[in-house]
Coordinates of C-alpha atoms and ligand atoms in Angstrom, one line a residue:
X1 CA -70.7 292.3 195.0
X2 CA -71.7 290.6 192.1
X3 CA -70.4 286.5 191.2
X4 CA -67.0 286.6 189.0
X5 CA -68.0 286.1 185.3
X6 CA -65.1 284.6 183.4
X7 CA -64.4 285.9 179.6
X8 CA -62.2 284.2 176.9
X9 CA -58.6 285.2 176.1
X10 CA -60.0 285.1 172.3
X11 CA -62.8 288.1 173.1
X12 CA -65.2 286.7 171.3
X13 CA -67.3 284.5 173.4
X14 CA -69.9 285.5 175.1
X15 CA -68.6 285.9 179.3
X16 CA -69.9 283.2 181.1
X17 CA -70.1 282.1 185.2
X18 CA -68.0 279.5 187.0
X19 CA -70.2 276.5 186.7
X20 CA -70.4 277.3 183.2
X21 CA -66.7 277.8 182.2
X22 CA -65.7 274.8 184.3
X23 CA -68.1 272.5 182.3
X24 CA -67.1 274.0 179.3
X25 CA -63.6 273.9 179.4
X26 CA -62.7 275.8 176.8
X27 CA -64.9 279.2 175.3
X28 CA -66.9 278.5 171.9
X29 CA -64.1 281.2 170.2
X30 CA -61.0 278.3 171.1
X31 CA -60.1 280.6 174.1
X32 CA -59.4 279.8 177.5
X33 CA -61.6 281.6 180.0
X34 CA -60.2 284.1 182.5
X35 CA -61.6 285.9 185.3
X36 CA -63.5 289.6 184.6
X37 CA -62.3 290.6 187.7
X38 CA -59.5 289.0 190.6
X39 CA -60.4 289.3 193.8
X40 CA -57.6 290.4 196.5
X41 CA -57.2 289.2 200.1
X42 CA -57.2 291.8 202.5
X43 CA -53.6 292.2 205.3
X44 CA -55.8 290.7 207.4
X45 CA -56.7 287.7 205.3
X46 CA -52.9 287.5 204.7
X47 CA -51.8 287.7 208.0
X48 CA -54.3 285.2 209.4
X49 CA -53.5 282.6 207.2
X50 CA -50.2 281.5 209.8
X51 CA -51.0 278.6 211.0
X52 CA -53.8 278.0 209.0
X53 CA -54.2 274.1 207.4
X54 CA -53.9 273.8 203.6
X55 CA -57.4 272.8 203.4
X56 CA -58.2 275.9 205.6
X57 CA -55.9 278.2 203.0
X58 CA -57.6 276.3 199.8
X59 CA -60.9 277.6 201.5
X60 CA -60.1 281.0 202.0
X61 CA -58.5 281.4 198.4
X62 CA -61.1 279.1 196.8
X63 CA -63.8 281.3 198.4
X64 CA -62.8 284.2 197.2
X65 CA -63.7 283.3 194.0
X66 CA -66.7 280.9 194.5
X67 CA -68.5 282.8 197.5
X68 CA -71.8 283.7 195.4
X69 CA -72.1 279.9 193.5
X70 CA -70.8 277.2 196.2
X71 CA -72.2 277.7 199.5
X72 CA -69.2 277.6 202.3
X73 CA -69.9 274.7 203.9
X74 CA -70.5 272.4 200.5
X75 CA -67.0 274.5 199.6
X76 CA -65.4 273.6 202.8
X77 CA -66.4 269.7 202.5
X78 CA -65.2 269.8 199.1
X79 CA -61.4 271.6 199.9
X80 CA -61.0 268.5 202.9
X81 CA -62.0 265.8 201.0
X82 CA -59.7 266.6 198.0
X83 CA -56.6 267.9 200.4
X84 CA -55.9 265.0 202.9
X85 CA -52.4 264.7 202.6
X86 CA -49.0 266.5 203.9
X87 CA -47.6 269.4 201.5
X88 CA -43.9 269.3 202.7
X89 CA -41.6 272.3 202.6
X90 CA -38.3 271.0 203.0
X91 CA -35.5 273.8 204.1
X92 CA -32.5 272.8 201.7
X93 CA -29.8 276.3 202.7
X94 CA -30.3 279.4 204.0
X95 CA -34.0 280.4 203.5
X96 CA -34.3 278.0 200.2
X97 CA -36.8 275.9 200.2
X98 CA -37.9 273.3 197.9
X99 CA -41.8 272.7 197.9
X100 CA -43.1 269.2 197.8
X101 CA -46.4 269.3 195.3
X102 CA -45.8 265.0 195.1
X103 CA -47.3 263.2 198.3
X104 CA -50.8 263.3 196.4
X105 CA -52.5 260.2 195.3
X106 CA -50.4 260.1 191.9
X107 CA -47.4 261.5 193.5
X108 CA -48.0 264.5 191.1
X109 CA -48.3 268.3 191.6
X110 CA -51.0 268.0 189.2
X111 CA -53.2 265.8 191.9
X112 CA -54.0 269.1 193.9
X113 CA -56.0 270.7 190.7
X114 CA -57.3 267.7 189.4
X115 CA -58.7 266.4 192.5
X116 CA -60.3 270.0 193.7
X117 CA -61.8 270.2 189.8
X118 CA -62.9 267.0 189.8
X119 CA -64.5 267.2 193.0
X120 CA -66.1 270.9 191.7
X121 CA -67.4 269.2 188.3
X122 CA -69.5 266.9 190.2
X123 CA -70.7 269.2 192.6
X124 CA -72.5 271.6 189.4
X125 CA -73.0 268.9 187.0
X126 CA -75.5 267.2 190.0
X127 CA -77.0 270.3 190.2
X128 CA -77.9 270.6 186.7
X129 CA -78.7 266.7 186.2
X130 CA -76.1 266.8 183.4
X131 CA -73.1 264.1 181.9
X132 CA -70.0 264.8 180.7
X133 CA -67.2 262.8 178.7
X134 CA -63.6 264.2 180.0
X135 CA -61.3 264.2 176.9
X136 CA -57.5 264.4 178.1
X137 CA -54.1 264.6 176.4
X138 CA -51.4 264.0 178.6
X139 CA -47.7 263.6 178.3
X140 CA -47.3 262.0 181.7
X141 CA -48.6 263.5 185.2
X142 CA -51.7 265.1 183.8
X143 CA -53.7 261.9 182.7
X144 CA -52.9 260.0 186.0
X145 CA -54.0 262.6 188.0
X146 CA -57.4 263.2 186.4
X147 CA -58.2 259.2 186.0
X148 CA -57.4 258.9 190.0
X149 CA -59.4 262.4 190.2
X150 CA -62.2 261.7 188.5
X151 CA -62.2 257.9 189.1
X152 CA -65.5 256.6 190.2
X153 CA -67.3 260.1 190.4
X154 CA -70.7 260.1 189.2
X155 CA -72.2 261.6 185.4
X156 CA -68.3 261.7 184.6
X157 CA -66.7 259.4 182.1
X158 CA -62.7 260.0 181.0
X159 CA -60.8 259.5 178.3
X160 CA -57.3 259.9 178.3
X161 CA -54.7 260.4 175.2
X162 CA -51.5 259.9 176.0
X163 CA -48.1 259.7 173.6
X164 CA -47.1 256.0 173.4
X165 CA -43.1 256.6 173.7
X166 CA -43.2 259.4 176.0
X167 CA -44.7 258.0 179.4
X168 CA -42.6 256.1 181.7
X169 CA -44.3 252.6 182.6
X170 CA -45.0 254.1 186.0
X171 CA -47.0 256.8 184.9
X172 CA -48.8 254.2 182.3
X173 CA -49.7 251.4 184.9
X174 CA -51.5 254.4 186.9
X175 CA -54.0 255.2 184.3
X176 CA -54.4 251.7 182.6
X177 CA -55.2 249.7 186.0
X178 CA -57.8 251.8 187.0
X179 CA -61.4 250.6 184.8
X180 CA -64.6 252.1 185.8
X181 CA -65.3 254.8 183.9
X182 CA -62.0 255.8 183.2
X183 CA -60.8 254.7 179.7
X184 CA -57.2 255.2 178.2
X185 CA -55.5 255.0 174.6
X186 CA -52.1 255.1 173.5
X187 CA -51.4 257.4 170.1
X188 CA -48.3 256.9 168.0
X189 CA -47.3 260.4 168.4
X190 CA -46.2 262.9 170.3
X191 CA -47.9 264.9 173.3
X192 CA -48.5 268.0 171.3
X193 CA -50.1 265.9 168.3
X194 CA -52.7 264.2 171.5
X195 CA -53.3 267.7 172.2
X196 CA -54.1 269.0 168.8
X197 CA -56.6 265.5 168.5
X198 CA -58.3 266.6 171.6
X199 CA -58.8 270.0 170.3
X200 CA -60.2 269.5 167.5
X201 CA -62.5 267.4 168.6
X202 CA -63.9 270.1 171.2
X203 CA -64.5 272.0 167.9
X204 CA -66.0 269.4 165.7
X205 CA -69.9 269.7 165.7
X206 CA -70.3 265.9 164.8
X207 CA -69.6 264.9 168.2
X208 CA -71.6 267.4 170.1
X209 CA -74.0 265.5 171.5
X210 CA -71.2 263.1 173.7
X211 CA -70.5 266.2 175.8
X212 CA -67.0 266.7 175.8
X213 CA -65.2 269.3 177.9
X214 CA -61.7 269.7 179.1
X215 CA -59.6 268.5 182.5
X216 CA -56.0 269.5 180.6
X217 CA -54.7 273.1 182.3
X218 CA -56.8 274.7 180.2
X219 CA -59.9 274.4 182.3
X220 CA -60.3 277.5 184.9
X221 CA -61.6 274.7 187.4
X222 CA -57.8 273.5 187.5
X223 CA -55.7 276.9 187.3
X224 CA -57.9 278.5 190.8
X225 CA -57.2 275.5 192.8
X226 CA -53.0 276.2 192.0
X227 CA -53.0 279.4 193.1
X228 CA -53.5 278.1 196.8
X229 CA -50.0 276.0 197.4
X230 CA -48.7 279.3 196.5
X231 CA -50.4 280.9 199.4
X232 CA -49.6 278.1 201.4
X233 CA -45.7 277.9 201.1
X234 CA -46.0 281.5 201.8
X235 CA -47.8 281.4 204.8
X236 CA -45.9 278.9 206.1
X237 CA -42.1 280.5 205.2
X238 CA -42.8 284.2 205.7
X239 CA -40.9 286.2 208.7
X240 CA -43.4 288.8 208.4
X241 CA -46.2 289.7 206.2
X242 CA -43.5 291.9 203.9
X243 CA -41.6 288.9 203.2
X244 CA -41.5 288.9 199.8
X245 CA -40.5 285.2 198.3
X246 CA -38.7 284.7 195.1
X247 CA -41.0 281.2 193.5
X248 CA -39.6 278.8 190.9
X249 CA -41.8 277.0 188.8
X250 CA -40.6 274.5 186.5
X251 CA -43.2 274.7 183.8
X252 CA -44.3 273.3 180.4
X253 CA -47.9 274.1 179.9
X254 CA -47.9 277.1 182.6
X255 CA -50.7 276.5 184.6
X256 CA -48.6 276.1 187.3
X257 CA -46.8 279.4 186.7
X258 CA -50.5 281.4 186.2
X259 CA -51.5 279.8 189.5
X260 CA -48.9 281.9 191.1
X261 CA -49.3 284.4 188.7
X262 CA -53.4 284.6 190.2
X263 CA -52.4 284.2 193.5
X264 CA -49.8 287.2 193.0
X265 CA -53.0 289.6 191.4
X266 CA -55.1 288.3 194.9
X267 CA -52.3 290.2 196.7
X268 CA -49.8 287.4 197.7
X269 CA -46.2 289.2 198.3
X270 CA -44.3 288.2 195.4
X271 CA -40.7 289.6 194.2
X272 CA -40.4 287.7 191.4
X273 CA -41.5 284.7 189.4
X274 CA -39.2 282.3 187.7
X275 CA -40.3 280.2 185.1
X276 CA -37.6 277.1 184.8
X277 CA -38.3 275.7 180.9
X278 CA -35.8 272.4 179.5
X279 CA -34.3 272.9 176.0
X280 CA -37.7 273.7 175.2
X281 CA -37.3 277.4 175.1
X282 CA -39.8 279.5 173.3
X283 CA -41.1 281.0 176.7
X284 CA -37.6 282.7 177.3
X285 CA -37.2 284.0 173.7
X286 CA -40.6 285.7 173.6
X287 CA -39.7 287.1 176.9
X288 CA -36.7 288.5 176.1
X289 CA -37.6 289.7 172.3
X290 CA -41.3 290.3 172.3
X291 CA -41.3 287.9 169.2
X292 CA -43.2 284.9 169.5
X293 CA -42.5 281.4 168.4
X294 CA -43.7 277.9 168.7
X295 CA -41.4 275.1 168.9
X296 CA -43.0 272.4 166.3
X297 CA -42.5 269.6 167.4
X298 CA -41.5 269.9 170.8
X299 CA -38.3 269.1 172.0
X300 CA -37.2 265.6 173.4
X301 CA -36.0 266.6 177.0
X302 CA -36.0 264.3 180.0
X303 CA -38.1 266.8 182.3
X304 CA -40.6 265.1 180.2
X305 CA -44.3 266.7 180.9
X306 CA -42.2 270.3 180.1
X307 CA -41.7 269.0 176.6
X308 CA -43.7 271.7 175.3
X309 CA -43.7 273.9 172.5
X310 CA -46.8 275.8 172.5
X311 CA -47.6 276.3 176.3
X312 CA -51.6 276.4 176.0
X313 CA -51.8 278.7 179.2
X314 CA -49.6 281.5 177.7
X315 CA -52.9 283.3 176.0
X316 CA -54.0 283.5 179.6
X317 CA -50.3 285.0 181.0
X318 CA -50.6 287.7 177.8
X319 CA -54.2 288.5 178.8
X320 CA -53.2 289.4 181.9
X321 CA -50.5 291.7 181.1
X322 CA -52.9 293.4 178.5
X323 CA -52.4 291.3 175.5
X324 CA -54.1 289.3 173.2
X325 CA -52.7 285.9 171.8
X326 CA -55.3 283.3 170.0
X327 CA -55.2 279.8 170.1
X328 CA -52.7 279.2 167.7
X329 CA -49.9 281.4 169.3
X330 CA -50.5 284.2 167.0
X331 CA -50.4 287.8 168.8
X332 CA -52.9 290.2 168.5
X333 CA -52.0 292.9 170.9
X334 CA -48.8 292.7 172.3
X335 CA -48.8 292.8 176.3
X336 CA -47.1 294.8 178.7
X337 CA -43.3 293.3 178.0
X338 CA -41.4 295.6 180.3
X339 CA -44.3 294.7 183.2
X340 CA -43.6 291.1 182.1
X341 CA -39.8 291.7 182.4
X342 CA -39.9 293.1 185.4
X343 CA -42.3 290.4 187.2
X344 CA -41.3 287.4 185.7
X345 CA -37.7 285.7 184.9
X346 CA -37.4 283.2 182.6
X347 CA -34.3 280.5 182.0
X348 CA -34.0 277.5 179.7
X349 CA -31.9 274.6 181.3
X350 CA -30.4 272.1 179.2
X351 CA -30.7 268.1 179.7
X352 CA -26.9 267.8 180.7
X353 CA -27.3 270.3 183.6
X354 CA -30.6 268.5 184.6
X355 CA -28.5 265.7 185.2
X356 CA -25.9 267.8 186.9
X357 CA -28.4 269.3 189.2
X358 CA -29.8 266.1 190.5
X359 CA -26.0 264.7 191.0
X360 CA -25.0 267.9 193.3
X361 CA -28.2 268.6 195.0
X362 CA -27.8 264.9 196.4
X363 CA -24.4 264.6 197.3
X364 CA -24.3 268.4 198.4
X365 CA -27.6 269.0 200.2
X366 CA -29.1 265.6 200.4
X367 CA -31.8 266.7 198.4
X368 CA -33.7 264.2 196.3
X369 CA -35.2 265.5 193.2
X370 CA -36.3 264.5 189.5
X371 CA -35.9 265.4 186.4
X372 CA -38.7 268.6 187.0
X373 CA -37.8 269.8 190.6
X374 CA -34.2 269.3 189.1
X375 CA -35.1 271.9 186.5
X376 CA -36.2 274.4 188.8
X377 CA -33.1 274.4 191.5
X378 CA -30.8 274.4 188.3
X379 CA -33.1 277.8 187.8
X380 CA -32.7 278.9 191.2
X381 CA -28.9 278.6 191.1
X382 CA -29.1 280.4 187.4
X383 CA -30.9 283.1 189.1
X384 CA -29.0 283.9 191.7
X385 CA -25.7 284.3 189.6
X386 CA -27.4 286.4 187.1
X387 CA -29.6 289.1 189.1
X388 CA -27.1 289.2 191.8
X389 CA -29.8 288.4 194.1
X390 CA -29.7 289.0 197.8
X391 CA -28.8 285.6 199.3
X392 CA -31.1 286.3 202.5
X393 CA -34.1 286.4 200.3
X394 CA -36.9 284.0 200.7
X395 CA -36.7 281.6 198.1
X396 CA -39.3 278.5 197.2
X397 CA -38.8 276.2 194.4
X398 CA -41.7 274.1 193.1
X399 CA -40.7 270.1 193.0
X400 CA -43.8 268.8 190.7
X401 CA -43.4 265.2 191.3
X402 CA -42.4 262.5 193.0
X403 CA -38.5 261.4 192.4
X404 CA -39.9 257.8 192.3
X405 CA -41.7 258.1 189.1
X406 CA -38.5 258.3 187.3
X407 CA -36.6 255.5 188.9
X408 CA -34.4 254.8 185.7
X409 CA -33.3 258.8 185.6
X410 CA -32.6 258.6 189.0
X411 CA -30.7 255.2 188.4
X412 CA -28.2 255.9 186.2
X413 CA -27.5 259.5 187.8
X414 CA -27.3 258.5 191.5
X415 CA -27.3 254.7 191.7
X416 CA -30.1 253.9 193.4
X417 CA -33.2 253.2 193.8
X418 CA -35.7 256.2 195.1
X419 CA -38.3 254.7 197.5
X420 CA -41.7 254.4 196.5
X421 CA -44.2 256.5 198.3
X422 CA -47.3 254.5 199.8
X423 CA -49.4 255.5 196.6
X424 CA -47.4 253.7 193.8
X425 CA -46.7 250.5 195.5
X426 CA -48.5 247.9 194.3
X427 CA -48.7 249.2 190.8
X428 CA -46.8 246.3 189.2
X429 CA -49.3 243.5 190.1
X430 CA -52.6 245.5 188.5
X431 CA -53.9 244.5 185.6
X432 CA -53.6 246.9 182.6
X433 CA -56.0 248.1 180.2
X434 CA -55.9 250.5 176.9
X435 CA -56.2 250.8 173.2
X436 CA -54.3 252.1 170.4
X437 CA -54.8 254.7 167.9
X438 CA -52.3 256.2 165.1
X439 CA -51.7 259.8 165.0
X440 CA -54.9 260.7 163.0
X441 CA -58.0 262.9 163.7
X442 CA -60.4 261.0 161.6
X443 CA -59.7 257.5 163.4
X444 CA -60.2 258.8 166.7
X445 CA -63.3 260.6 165.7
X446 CA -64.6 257.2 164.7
X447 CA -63.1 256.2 167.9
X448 CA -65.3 258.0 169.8
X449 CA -68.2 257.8 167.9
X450 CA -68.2 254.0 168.3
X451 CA -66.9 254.0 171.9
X452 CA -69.8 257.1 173.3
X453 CA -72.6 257.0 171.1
Ligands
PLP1 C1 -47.3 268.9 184.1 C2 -46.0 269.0 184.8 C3 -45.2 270.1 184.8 C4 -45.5 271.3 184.0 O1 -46.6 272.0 184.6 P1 -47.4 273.1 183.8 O2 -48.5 273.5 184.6 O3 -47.9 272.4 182.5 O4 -46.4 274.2 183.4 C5 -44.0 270.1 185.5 N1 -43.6 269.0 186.1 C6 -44.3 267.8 186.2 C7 -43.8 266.6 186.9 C8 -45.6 267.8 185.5 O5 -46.3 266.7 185.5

């Protein structure tokens, strides 16, 4: 058995290995690398994995993939160093669960890829004597968790875009405190408009020579890492090893969703995948019509890191189901759509019912979420009206951050104040740090220029 080579969703790149697709980030064609081939865990695999840590599952899933470029006990150190704290699956009714992805250093689902990729970066870029400048665009989560990822780690410098109006305080002050070599500006613009910024400048052969490569979803060194909390909830939940469990994601950019979308192809029992969007809703309309469109700009919602138009992982979800989609959302082959029906669910949920949800999973259940996790129980409860589902199912619903990162939502909907976990207290005392840039390529290539050179 041969190491996995990863090829781009565009097809015109050249396939490449791990180390090289990681530090890459993104393909020379603008696509986002996928896998040649997914490898699948045997029943035995599966049926070990009761009982089994989440650092011991990250292992088994990560090695899987990594067997033939990381040796197993630099793999192993790796999975316990970035996994040290508790991944709670909290029983809500009758078999539905709500997963908590937020007791991470940020308080952010998004700290279990960053901190695995982070940690995987600066295991092959020692190896090859090599330094990198991390360019990010964030709309919230995203940028905290890769400056707390990749804080401090050697041959690693980050920069991290993020829209001025659209990030809470909270999620500011936990980039902007942190120094080192983690930088961080704010752009008069929105998150997709960072995004485009960031882009371009992968592609701009001026600024070649500072390095640049990727930490946002697109890079294949965050999506593997996702695939295991999947495994994990699973493992943990199941009655037997049939035990099929319905998972709701709420999703904006989709790596989340093609974690579990990987983890499904390694032969994790899935019945069905729901993919919880806000008002944002372009997901669900290509779904259902097999006609594709971007929403530009994105939507103002107050699940506020889903506020995406363009979900930069869909090429990769189309490539899997036999389709080709390039960079700017245009479709070259269309994929499977009935497979896609079948497999995946999709429902929009509106800002009002976001609210709703967080009012009557409190006073109903006692269940505390946010404005994301509220997203996906409002999808759960869709779900369950619409395909009639069987009530004894299995059901696991992804909560992607911590309800005390959006203390004002939570304010004026249930009238108090969520407490802070451990890892944002403190926050308000630390000195901040960033610039400002207007929403203009040719002033943040200058930017860098002067900043890196
Ligand atoms: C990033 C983020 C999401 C969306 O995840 P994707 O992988 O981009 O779909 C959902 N909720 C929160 C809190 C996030 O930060």
């Amino acid at each position: 058995m041969h190491s996995i080579k990863y090829y781009s969703t565009n097809l015109k790149a050249t396939p490449v290995s791990f180390g090289e697709a990681l530090l890459n980030g993104q393909a020379p064609d603008k696509g986002l690398y996928m896998p040649e081939h997914i490898p699948t865990l045997s029943a035995q695999e599966l049926e070990s994995m009761a009982g089994l840590t989440y650092p011991e599952i990250a292992f088994t899933v990560l090695d899987a993939f990594l067997k033939h470029e990381i040796p197993g006990n630099v793999l192993k150190k790796l999975v316990n160093g970035a996994y040290d704290f508790d991944v709670p699956l909290q029983l809500v009714s009758e078999r539905k669960y709500v997963m908590r992805l937020d007791q991470g250093p940020t308080a952010s689902f998004k700290d279990f890829a960053a901190r695995m990729m982070g940690r995987l970066m600066s295991y092959f870029l020692a190896k090859r004597d090599h330094e990198l400048l991390i360019l990010t665009a964030t709309s919230g989560d995203t940028g905290s968790a890769i400056a707390n990822a990749f804080y401090g780690l050697e041959n690693i410098k980050v920069l991290v875009l993020f829209p001025e109006k659209e990030v809470s305080p909270r999620q500011r002050k936990q980039m902007t405190t942190l120094g080192k070599n983690v930088r961080t500006v704010a752009v008069d613009g929105k998150f997709d408009e960072c995004q485009a910024m960031v882009k371009r400048a992968f592609a701009d052969p001026a600024l070649q020579h500072l390095n640049l490569s990727s930490a946002n979803s697109i890079n294949i060194g965050r999506l593997l890492p996702q695939a295991v909390y999947y495994f994990y909830a699973w493992s943990q939940l199941r009655n037997s090893v049939d035990d099929k469990p319905v998972f709701v994601i709420p999703s904006g950019n989709f790596g989340d969703m093609m974690g579990g979308m990987i983890a499904w192809s390694m032969g994790l029992p899935v019945n069905r995948m729901v993919i919880a969007v806000n008002e944002n809703d372009e997901f669900k309309t290509f779904l259902n019509t097999g006609v594709y469109q971007k929403i530009e700009p994105s939507l103002n919602c107050l699940s506020s890191a889903m506020n995406v138009g363009h979900p930069s992982n869909l090429a990769r979800l189309v490539a899997l189901y036999g389709g080709v989609m390039d960079e700017t959302g245009a479709i070259h082959q269309l994929p499977e759509m009935s497979l896609m029906r079948n497999d995946l669910y999709a429902i929009s949920v509106s800002d009002a019912l976001t609210k709703q949800t967080i009012f009557d999973a409190w006073h109903k259940h006692q269940l505390l979420l946010e404005p994301h996790g509220a997203v996906g129980w409002a999808g759960l409860q869709q779900y369950l009206v619409s395909c009639k589902s069987d009530n004894k199912d299995l059901y696991i619903v992804l909560e992607t951050a911590h309800p005390a990162k959006f203390p004002e939502q939570i304010q004026g909907i249930l009238h108090f104040d969520p407490d802070l976990p451990a890892s944002l207290q403190g926050l308000e005392e630390k000195k901040e740090q960033y610039g400002f840039l207007s929403n203009d390529y040719e002033s943040f290539r200058e930017f860098l220029m002067n900043t890196y050179d």
